[in-house]
Amino acid sequence: MTGMRRLSGTIVIATHNAGKLKEMRELLAPYGLTAVSAGELGLPEPEETGVTFAENAAIKALAAAKAANLPAFADDSGVCVAALGGDPGIYSARWGGPTKDFDFAMRTIEDLLQKKGATAPEDRRAWFVSALCVAWPDEETVTVEGRVDGTLVWPPRGPAGFGYDPMFQPDGHERTFGEMSPEEKHGLPPQGLGLSHRARAFIALAETVLA
Ligand code: IMP
């Protein structure tokens, strides 16, 4: 990682996840970058064989950069539950099953917590992680990570966001991510709080590759 390169022009957002695509577009918009998604370009989805968020982000960014011959931006993210030894972690998407049913995935987490008797808030600690990687077609990469800590609530609350948002109440806030507007969840300073894991990773990345 040199940190010397700057992004400009068109970049590929290497995701096939509509929720993440929307958030990434919102984050990149102020930098005047034109973003096309891997889905729109018809790029194949590489197998995520890494064992860390950072490795999987790099696999996706490198595959898209080489296939599209453009700089590419990828995120790998998920929720880690302390009482479950960090699960679902890098398998957060997979816990939604083939139909990507996150009501089901949240229920799975809740059932496991109940089995452990984890009803008190301090036994229900969790954190979201976002690893972001920018890769260039010549295989240079820059990778950063962001994290937000909080507590898992039950029942889930709020219609906003995606994935595990309705179950996650970030520290210092009374509402879950599912009850927050997009600006509250991932708005960047000076207007926003830079609250979400993705916003925090993005701030780190902006300092490195976005002029
Ligand atoms: P991946 O990064 O595509 O492997 O998927 C990560 C999975 O983690 C998503 O499908 C969501 O279920 C979950 N996830 C990641 N970020 C968030 C978030 O900001 N809110 C809720 N769920 C998230």
PDB file of C-alpha atoms and ligand atoms in Angstrom:
ATOM      1  CA  MET A   1       0.000   0.000   0.000  1.00  0.00           C
ATOM      2  CA  THR A   2       1.560   3.280  -1.061  1.00  0.00           C
ATOM      3  CA  GLY A   3      -1.325   5.635  -0.410  1.00  0.00           C
ATOM      4  CA  MET A   4       0.096   7.799  -3.203  1.00  0.00           C
ATOM      5  CA  ARG A   5      -2.515   7.082  -5.793  1.00  0.00           C
ATOM      6  CA  ARG A   6      -5.709   9.074  -6.046  1.00  0.00           C
ATOM      7  CA  LEU A   7      -9.011   7.945  -7.486  1.00  0.00           C
ATOM      8  CA  SER A   8     -10.688   9.943 -10.221  1.00  0.00           C
ATOM      9  CA  GLY A   9     -13.079   9.369 -13.134  1.00  0.00           C
ATOM     10  CA  THR A  10     -14.989   6.132 -13.310  1.00  0.00           C
ATOM     11  CA  ILE A  11     -14.671   3.414 -10.737  1.00  0.00           C
ATOM     12  CA  VAL A  12     -16.330   0.045 -10.410  1.00  0.00           C
ATOM     13  CA  ILE A  13     -18.228  -0.714  -7.241  1.00  0.00           C
ATOM     14  CA  ALA A  14     -17.626  -4.412  -6.852  1.00  0.00           C
ATOM     15  CA  THR A  15     -20.862  -5.474  -5.218  1.00  0.00           C
ATOM     16  CA  HIS A  16     -23.996  -7.282  -6.297  1.00  0.00           C
ATOM     17  CA  ASN A  17     -25.786  -6.238  -3.080  1.00  0.00           C
ATOM     18  CA  ALA A  18     -28.329  -3.478  -3.788  1.00  0.00           C
ATOM     19  CA  GLY A  19     -28.315  -2.189  -0.189  1.00  0.00           C
ATOM     20  CA  LYS A  20     -24.561  -1.777  -0.120  1.00  0.00           C
ATOM     21  CA  LEU A  21     -24.476  -0.329  -3.639  1.00  0.00           C
ATOM     22  CA  LYS A  22     -26.880   2.423  -2.601  1.00  0.00           C
ATOM     23  CA  GLU A  23     -24.821   3.287   0.488  1.00  0.00           C
ATOM     24  CA  MET A  24     -21.538   3.275  -1.437  1.00  0.00           C
ATOM     25  CA  ARG A  25     -22.970   5.524  -4.147  1.00  0.00           C
ATOM     26  CA  GLU A  26     -24.088   7.979  -1.463  1.00  0.00           C
ATOM     27  CA  LEU A  27     -20.642   7.910   0.124  1.00  0.00           C
ATOM     28  CA  LEU A  28     -18.799   8.404  -3.172  1.00  0.00           C
ATOM     29  CA  ALA A  29     -21.108  11.090  -4.613  1.00  0.00           C
ATOM     30  CA  PRO A  30     -19.377  14.081  -2.951  1.00  0.00           C
ATOM     31  CA  TYR A  31     -16.067  13.129  -4.559  1.00  0.00           C
ATOM     32  CA  GLY A  32     -17.321  13.548  -8.131  1.00  0.00           C
ATOM     33  CA  LEU A  33     -16.595   9.937  -9.043  1.00  0.00           C
ATOM     34  CA  THR A  34     -18.731   8.103 -11.559  1.00  0.00           C
ATOM     35  CA  ALA A  35     -19.616   4.747 -10.103  1.00  0.00           C
ATOM     36  CA  VAL A  36     -20.686   1.733 -12.118  1.00  0.00           C
ATOM     37  CA  SER A  37     -21.495  -1.497 -10.371  1.00  0.00           C
ATOM     38  CA  ALA A  38     -20.055  -4.916 -11.065  1.00  0.00           C
ATOM     39  CA  GLY A  39     -23.637  -6.065 -11.530  1.00  0.00           C
ATOM     40  CA  GLU A  40     -24.316  -3.426 -14.205  1.00  0.00           C
ATOM     41  CA  LEU A  41     -21.119  -4.430 -16.041  1.00  0.00           C
ATOM     42  CA  GLY A  42     -22.098  -8.094 -15.851  1.00  0.00           C
ATOM     43  CA  LEU A  43     -18.874  -9.016 -14.053  1.00  0.00           C
ATOM     44  CA  PRO A  44     -18.810 -12.444 -12.427  1.00  0.00           C
ATOM     45  CA  GLU A  45     -18.863 -12.622  -8.632  1.00  0.00           C
ATOM     46  CA  PRO A  46     -15.599 -14.155  -7.388  1.00  0.00           C
ATOM     47  CA  GLU A  47     -15.688 -16.784  -4.678  1.00  0.00           C
ATOM     48  CA  GLU A  48     -15.008 -15.219  -1.284  1.00  0.00           C
ATOM     49  CA  THR A  49     -12.318 -17.590  -0.054  1.00  0.00           C
ATOM     50  CA  GLY A  50     -10.642 -15.249   2.453  1.00  0.00           C
ATOM     51  CA  VAL A  51     -10.806 -15.784   6.195  1.00  0.00           C
ATOM     52  CA  THR A  52     -10.944 -12.086   7.109  1.00  0.00           C
ATOM     53  CA  PHE A  53     -13.106  -9.175   6.007  1.00  0.00           C
ATOM     54  CA  ALA A  54      -9.995  -7.492   4.543  1.00  0.00           C
ATOM     55  CA  GLU A  55      -9.029 -10.540   2.472  1.00  0.00           C
ATOM     56  CA  ASN A  56     -12.515 -10.873   1.015  1.00  0.00           C
ATOM     57  CA  ALA A  57     -12.704  -7.155   0.174  1.00  0.00           C
ATOM     58  CA  ALA A  58      -9.383  -7.432  -1.682  1.00  0.00           C
ATOM     59  CA  ILE A  59     -10.500 -10.558  -3.592  1.00  0.00           C
ATOM     60  CA  LYS A  60     -13.612  -8.729  -4.842  1.00  0.00           C
ATOM     61  CA  ALA A  61     -11.848  -5.448  -5.671  1.00  0.00           C
ATOM     62  CA  LEU A  62      -8.979  -7.136  -7.538  1.00  0.00           C
ATOM     63  CA  ALA A  63     -11.313  -9.367  -9.551  1.00  0.00           C
ATOM     64  CA  ALA A  64     -13.421  -6.387 -10.640  1.00  0.00           C
ATOM     65  CA  ALA A  65     -10.418  -4.128 -11.380  1.00  0.00           C
ATOM     66  CA  LYS A  66      -8.842  -6.731 -13.622  1.00  0.00           C
ATOM     67  CA  ALA A  67     -12.074  -7.724 -15.382  1.00  0.00           C
ATOM     68  CA  ALA A  68     -13.173  -4.115 -16.041  1.00  0.00           C
ATOM     69  CA  ASN A  69      -9.670  -2.612 -16.441  1.00  0.00           C
ATOM     70  CA  LEU A  70     -10.733   0.201 -14.130  1.00  0.00           C
ATOM     71  CA  PRO A  71     -10.041   0.991 -10.499  1.00  0.00           C
ATOM     72  CA  ALA A  72     -12.514  -0.907  -8.348  1.00  0.00           C
ATOM     73  CA  PHE A  73     -13.889  -0.444  -4.898  1.00  0.00           C
ATOM     74  CA  ALA A  74     -15.164  -3.342  -2.779  1.00  0.00           C
ATOM     75  CA  ASP A  75     -16.435  -3.821   0.736  1.00  0.00           C
ATOM     76  CA  ASP A  76     -16.733  -6.883   2.842  1.00  0.00           C
ATOM     77  CA  SER A  77     -18.751  -6.516   5.948  1.00  0.00           C
ATOM     78  CA  GLY A  78     -20.758  -8.262   8.558  1.00  0.00           C
ATOM     79  CA  VAL A  79     -21.850  -8.426  12.128  1.00  0.00           C
ATOM     80  CA  CYS A  80     -19.840 -10.153  14.863  1.00  0.00           C
ATOM     81  CA  VAL A  81     -21.594 -11.269  18.046  1.00  0.00           C
ATOM     82  CA  ALA A  82     -19.346 -11.502  21.119  1.00  0.00           C
ATOM     83  CA  ALA A  83     -21.349 -14.297  22.816  1.00  0.00           C
ATOM     84  CA  LEU A  84     -21.182 -16.356  19.603  1.00  0.00           C
ATOM     85  CA  GLY A  85     -17.396 -16.167  19.319  1.00  0.00           C
ATOM     86  CA  GLY A  86     -17.605 -13.510  16.609  1.00  0.00           C
ATOM     87  CA  ASP A  87     -20.187 -15.312  14.446  1.00  0.00           C
ATOM     88  CA  PRO A  88     -21.670 -14.794  11.928  1.00  0.00           C
ATOM     89  CA  GLY A  89     -18.720 -12.521  11.000  1.00  0.00           C
ATOM     90  CA  ILE A  90     -17.567 -13.058   7.420  1.00  0.00           C
ATOM     91  CA  TYR A  91     -20.511 -15.439   6.995  1.00  0.00           C
ATOM     92  CA  SER A  92     -23.135 -12.756   7.748  1.00  0.00           C
ATOM     93  CA  ALA A  93     -24.541 -12.784   4.211  1.00  0.00           C
ATOM     94  CA  ARG A  94     -24.636 -16.591   4.152  1.00  0.00           C
ATOM     95  CA  TRP A  95     -26.651 -16.772   7.374  1.00  0.00           C
ATOM     96  CA  GLY A  96     -29.485 -15.216   5.355  1.00  0.00           C
ATOM     97  CA  GLY A  97     -29.677 -18.463   3.375  1.00  0.00           C
ATOM     98  CA  PRO A  98     -30.307 -18.781  -0.369  1.00  0.00           C
ATOM     99  CA  THR A  99     -33.184 -16.292  -0.265  1.00  0.00           C
ATOM    100  CA  LYS A 100     -31.141 -13.750   1.751  1.00  0.00           C
ATOM    101  CA  ASP A 101     -33.754 -13.707   4.439  1.00  0.00           C
ATOM    102  CA  PHE A 102     -32.386 -11.526   7.243  1.00  0.00           C
ATOM    103  CA  ASP A 103     -35.497 -11.853   9.385  1.00  0.00           C
ATOM    104  CA  PHE A 104     -34.517 -15.515   9.465  1.00  0.00           C
ATOM    105  CA  ALA A 105     -30.835 -14.678  10.123  1.00  0.00           C
ATOM    106  CA  MET A 106     -31.740 -12.316  12.989  1.00  0.00           C
ATOM    107  CA  ARG A 107     -33.994 -15.017  14.454  1.00  0.00           C
ATOM    108  CA  THR A 108     -31.113 -17.521  14.208  1.00  0.00           C
ATOM    109  CA  ILE A 109     -28.858 -15.181  16.187  1.00  0.00           C
ATOM    110  CA  GLU A 110     -31.601 -14.571  18.738  1.00  0.00           C
ATOM    111  CA  ASP A 111     -32.224 -18.315  19.192  1.00  0.00           C
ATOM    112  CA  LEU A 112     -28.504 -18.903  19.790  1.00  0.00           C
ATOM    113  CA  LEU A 113     -28.365 -16.035  22.295  1.00  0.00           C
ATOM    114  CA  GLN A 114     -31.441 -17.363  24.105  1.00  0.00           C
ATOM    115  CA  LYS A 115     -29.836 -20.819  24.333  1.00  0.00           C
ATOM    116  CA  LYS A 116     -26.888 -19.173  26.073  1.00  0.00           C
ATOM    117  CA  GLY A 117     -29.210 -17.251  28.378  1.00  0.00           C
ATOM    118  CA  ALA A 118     -27.877 -14.005  26.912  1.00  0.00           C
ATOM    119  CA  THR A 119     -30.733 -11.697  27.797  1.00  0.00           C
ATOM    120  CA  ALA A 120     -28.908  -8.869  29.608  1.00  0.00           C
ATOM    121  CA  PRO A 121     -27.609  -6.119  27.303  1.00  0.00           C
ATOM    122  CA  GLU A 122     -24.008  -6.702  28.410  1.00  0.00           C
ATOM    123  CA  ASP A 123     -24.259 -10.311  27.182  1.00  0.00           C
ATOM    124  CA  ARG A 124     -25.558  -9.139  23.804  1.00  0.00           C
ATOM    125  CA  ARG A 125     -22.571  -7.107  22.589  1.00  0.00           C
ATOM    126  CA  ALA A 126     -21.935  -7.025  18.864  1.00  0.00           C
ATOM    127  CA  TRP A 127     -20.044  -5.021  16.305  1.00  0.00           C
ATOM    128  CA  PHE A 128     -20.285  -4.390  12.605  1.00  0.00           C
ATOM    129  CA  VAL A 129     -17.092  -4.415  10.554  1.00  0.00           C
ATOM    130  CA  SER A 130     -16.534  -2.978   7.107  1.00  0.00           C
ATOM    131  CA  ALA A 131     -13.323  -3.606   5.200  1.00  0.00           C
ATOM    132  CA  LEU A 132     -12.947  -1.436   2.125  1.00  0.00           C
ATOM    133  CA  CYS A 133     -10.433  -2.118  -0.607  1.00  0.00           C
ATOM    134  CA  VAL A 134      -9.561  -0.096  -3.679  1.00  0.00           C
ATOM    135  CA  ALA A 135      -7.692  -2.069  -6.316  1.00  0.00           C
ATOM    136  CA  TRP A 136      -6.168  -0.919  -9.588  1.00  0.00           C
ATOM    137  CA  PRO A 137      -5.847  -3.116 -12.694  1.00  0.00           C
ATOM    138  CA  ASP A 138      -2.072  -3.406 -12.015  1.00  0.00           C
ATOM    139  CA  GLU A 139      -2.992  -5.113  -8.695  1.00  0.00           C
ATOM    140  CA  GLU A 140      -2.033  -2.285  -6.355  1.00  0.00           C
ATOM    141  CA  THR A 141      -4.448  -2.274  -3.417  1.00  0.00           C
ATOM    142  CA  VAL A 142      -5.316  -0.046  -0.458  1.00  0.00           C
ATOM    143  CA  THR A 143      -7.395  -1.645   2.323  1.00  0.00           C
ATOM    144  CA  VAL A 144      -8.910  -0.055   5.450  1.00  0.00           C
ATOM    145  CA  GLU A 145     -11.351  -1.187   8.164  1.00  0.00           C
ATOM    146  CA  GLY A 146     -14.089   0.502  10.182  1.00  0.00           C
ATOM    147  CA  ARG A 147     -16.031  -0.821  13.161  1.00  0.00           C
ATOM    148  CA  VAL A 148     -19.048   0.225  15.209  1.00  0.00           C
ATOM    149  CA  ASP A 149     -19.929  -1.384  18.547  1.00  0.00           C
ATOM    150  CA  GLY A 150     -23.395  -1.851  19.960  1.00  0.00           C
ATOM    151  CA  THR A 151     -25.990  -4.148  21.515  1.00  0.00           C
ATOM    152  CA  LEU A 152     -28.410  -6.577  19.895  1.00  0.00           C
ATOM    153  CA  VAL A 153     -32.059  -5.958  20.743  1.00  0.00           C
ATOM    154  CA  TRP A 154     -35.098  -8.217  20.415  1.00  0.00           C
ATOM    155  CA  PRO A 155     -37.552  -7.865  18.787  1.00  0.00           C
ATOM    156  CA  PRO A 156     -35.942  -6.103  15.821  1.00  0.00           C
ATOM    157  CA  ARG A 157     -36.955  -2.463  15.438  1.00  0.00           C
ATOM    158  CA  GLY A 158     -37.368  -0.194  12.421  1.00  0.00           C
ATOM    159  CA  PRO A 159     -37.955  -0.522   8.693  1.00  0.00           C
ATOM    160  CA  ALA A 160     -34.827   1.305   7.464  1.00  0.00           C
ATOM    161  CA  GLY A 161     -31.502  -0.015   6.246  1.00  0.00           C
ATOM    162  CA  PHE A 162     -30.916  -3.659   5.403  1.00  0.00           C
ATOM    163  CA  GLY A 163     -29.535  -6.919   6.765  1.00  0.00           C
ATOM    164  CA  TYR A 164     -29.143  -6.946  10.536  1.00  0.00           C
ATOM    165  CA  ASP A 165     -29.875  -3.211  10.987  1.00  0.00           C
ATOM    166  CA  PRO A 166     -33.169  -3.598  12.940  1.00  0.00           C
ATOM    167  CA  MET A 167     -31.448  -5.670  15.639  1.00  0.00           C
ATOM    168  CA  PHE A 168     -28.398  -3.440  16.149  1.00  0.00           C
ATOM    169  CA  GLN A 169     -28.414  -0.508  18.538  1.00  0.00           C
ATOM    170  CA  PRO A 170     -25.128   1.390  18.283  1.00  0.00           C
ATOM    171  CA  ASP A 171     -23.510   2.551  21.538  1.00  0.00           C
ATOM    172  CA  GLY A 172     -24.603   6.019  22.611  1.00  0.00           C
ATOM    173  CA  HIS A 173     -27.915   5.828  20.716  1.00  0.00           C
ATOM    174  CA  GLU A 174     -31.427   4.827  21.754  1.00  0.00           C
ATOM    175  CA  ARG A 175     -32.504   3.715  18.284  1.00  0.00           C
ATOM    176  CA  THR A 176     -31.401   0.805  16.125  1.00  0.00           C
ATOM    177  CA  PHE A 177     -29.861   1.280  12.686  1.00  0.00           C
ATOM    178  CA  GLY A 178     -33.258   0.148  11.387  1.00  0.00           C
ATOM    179  CA  GLU A 179     -34.821   3.213  13.003  1.00  0.00           C
ATOM    180  CA  MET A 180     -32.255   5.680  11.621  1.00  0.00           C
ATOM    181  CA  SER A 181     -32.311   7.625   8.373  1.00  0.00           C
ATOM    182  CA  PRO A 182     -29.504   6.922   5.886  1.00  0.00           C
ATOM    183  CA  GLU A 183     -27.922  10.260   6.872  1.00  0.00           C
ATOM    184  CA  GLU A 184     -27.904   9.305  10.531  1.00  0.00           C
ATOM    185  CA  LYS A 185     -26.525   5.844   9.868  1.00  0.00           C
ATOM    186  CA  HIS A 186     -23.739   6.667   7.464  1.00  0.00           C
ATOM    187  CA  GLY A 187     -23.642  10.443   7.003  1.00  0.00           C
ATOM    188  CA  LEU A 188     -20.094  11.779   7.028  1.00  0.00           C
ATOM    189  CA  PRO A 189     -18.777  14.726   9.019  1.00  0.00           C
ATOM    190  CA  PRO A 190     -19.196  17.697   9.096  1.00  0.00           C
ATOM    191  CA  GLN A 191     -22.995  17.177   8.654  1.00  0.00           C
ATOM    192  CA  GLY A 192     -23.122  13.538   9.735  1.00  0.00           C
ATOM    193  CA  LEU A 193     -21.673  11.605  12.639  1.00  0.00           C
ATOM    194  CA  GLY A 194     -19.662   9.059  10.667  1.00  0.00           C
ATOM    195  CA  LEU A 195     -21.456   6.440  12.762  1.00  0.00           C
ATOM    196  CA  SER A 196     -21.631   3.229  10.759  1.00  0.00           C
ATOM    197  CA  HIS A 197     -18.755   0.831  10.201  1.00  0.00           C
ATOM    198  CA  ARG A 198     -18.906   1.621   6.479  1.00  0.00           C
ATOM    199  CA  ALA A 199     -18.816   5.384   7.099  1.00  0.00           C
ATOM    200  CA  ARG A 200     -15.836   4.948   9.430  1.00  0.00           C
ATOM    201  CA  ALA A 201     -13.940   2.810   6.950  1.00  0.00           C
ATOM    202  CA  PHE A 202     -14.830   5.299   4.246  1.00  0.00           C
ATOM    203  CA  ILE A 203     -13.386   8.196   6.240  1.00  0.00           C
ATOM    204  CA  ALA A 204     -10.113   6.257   6.546  1.00  0.00           C
ATOM    205  CA  LEU A 205     -10.148   5.475   2.840  1.00  0.00           C
ATOM    206  CA  ALA A 206     -10.960   9.065   1.850  1.00  0.00           C
ATOM    207  CA  GLU A 207      -7.876  10.242   3.700  1.00  0.00           C
ATOM    208  CA  THR A 208      -5.802   7.802   1.644  1.00  0.00           C
ATOM    209  CA  VAL A 209      -7.070   7.695  -1.938  1.00  0.00           C
ATOM    210  CA  LEU A 210      -9.750  10.378  -2.387  1.00  0.00           C
ATOM    211  CA  ALA A 211      -8.312  13.847  -2.875  1.00  0.00           C
TER     212      ALA A 211
HETATM  213  P1  IMP B   1     -20.958  -9.222   2.252  1.00  0.00           P
HETATM  214  O1  IMP B   1     -20.092  -8.076   2.703  1.00  0.00           O
HETATM  215  O2  IMP B   1     -21.507  -9.025   0.893  1.00  0.00           O
HETATM  216  O3  IMP B   1     -20.289 -10.545   2.476  1.00  0.00           O
HETATM  217  O4  IMP B   1     -22.277  -9.238   3.156  1.00  0.00           O
HETATM  218  C1  IMP B   1     -22.292  -8.771   4.433  1.00  0.00           C
HETATM  219  C2  IMP B   1     -23.623  -9.043   5.106  1.00  0.00           C
HETATM  220  O5  IMP B   1     -23.504  -8.497   6.427  1.00  0.00           O
HETATM  221  C3  IMP B   1     -24.821  -8.329   4.466  1.00  0.00           C
HETATM  222  O6  IMP B   1     -25.545  -9.142   3.609  1.00  0.00           O
HETATM  223  C4  IMP B   1     -25.662  -7.962   5.683  1.00  0.00           C
HETATM  224  O7  IMP B   1     -26.490  -9.015   6.038  1.00  0.00           O
HETATM  225  C5  IMP B   1     -24.636  -7.779   6.783  1.00  0.00           C
HETATM  226  N1  IMP B   1     -24.304  -6.351   6.871  1.00  0.00           N
HETATM  227  C6  IMP B   1     -23.202  -5.712   6.444  1.00  0.00           C
HETATM  228  N2  IMP B   1     -23.282  -4.391   6.666  1.00  0.00           N
HETATM  229  C7  IMP B   1     -24.477  -4.193   7.237  1.00  0.00           C
HETATM  230  C8  IMP B   1     -25.157  -3.025   7.682  1.00  0.00           C
HETATM  231  O8  IMP B   1     -24.698  -1.878   7.568  1.00  0.00           O
HETATM  232  N3  IMP B   1     -26.362  -3.240   8.219  1.00  0.00           N
HETATM  233  C9  IMP B   1     -26.925  -4.455   8.347  1.00  0.00           C
HETATM  234  N4  IMP B   1     -26.365  -5.568   7.926  1.00  0.00           N
HETATM  235  C10 IMP B   1     -25.130  -5.446   7.382  1.00  0.00           C
END
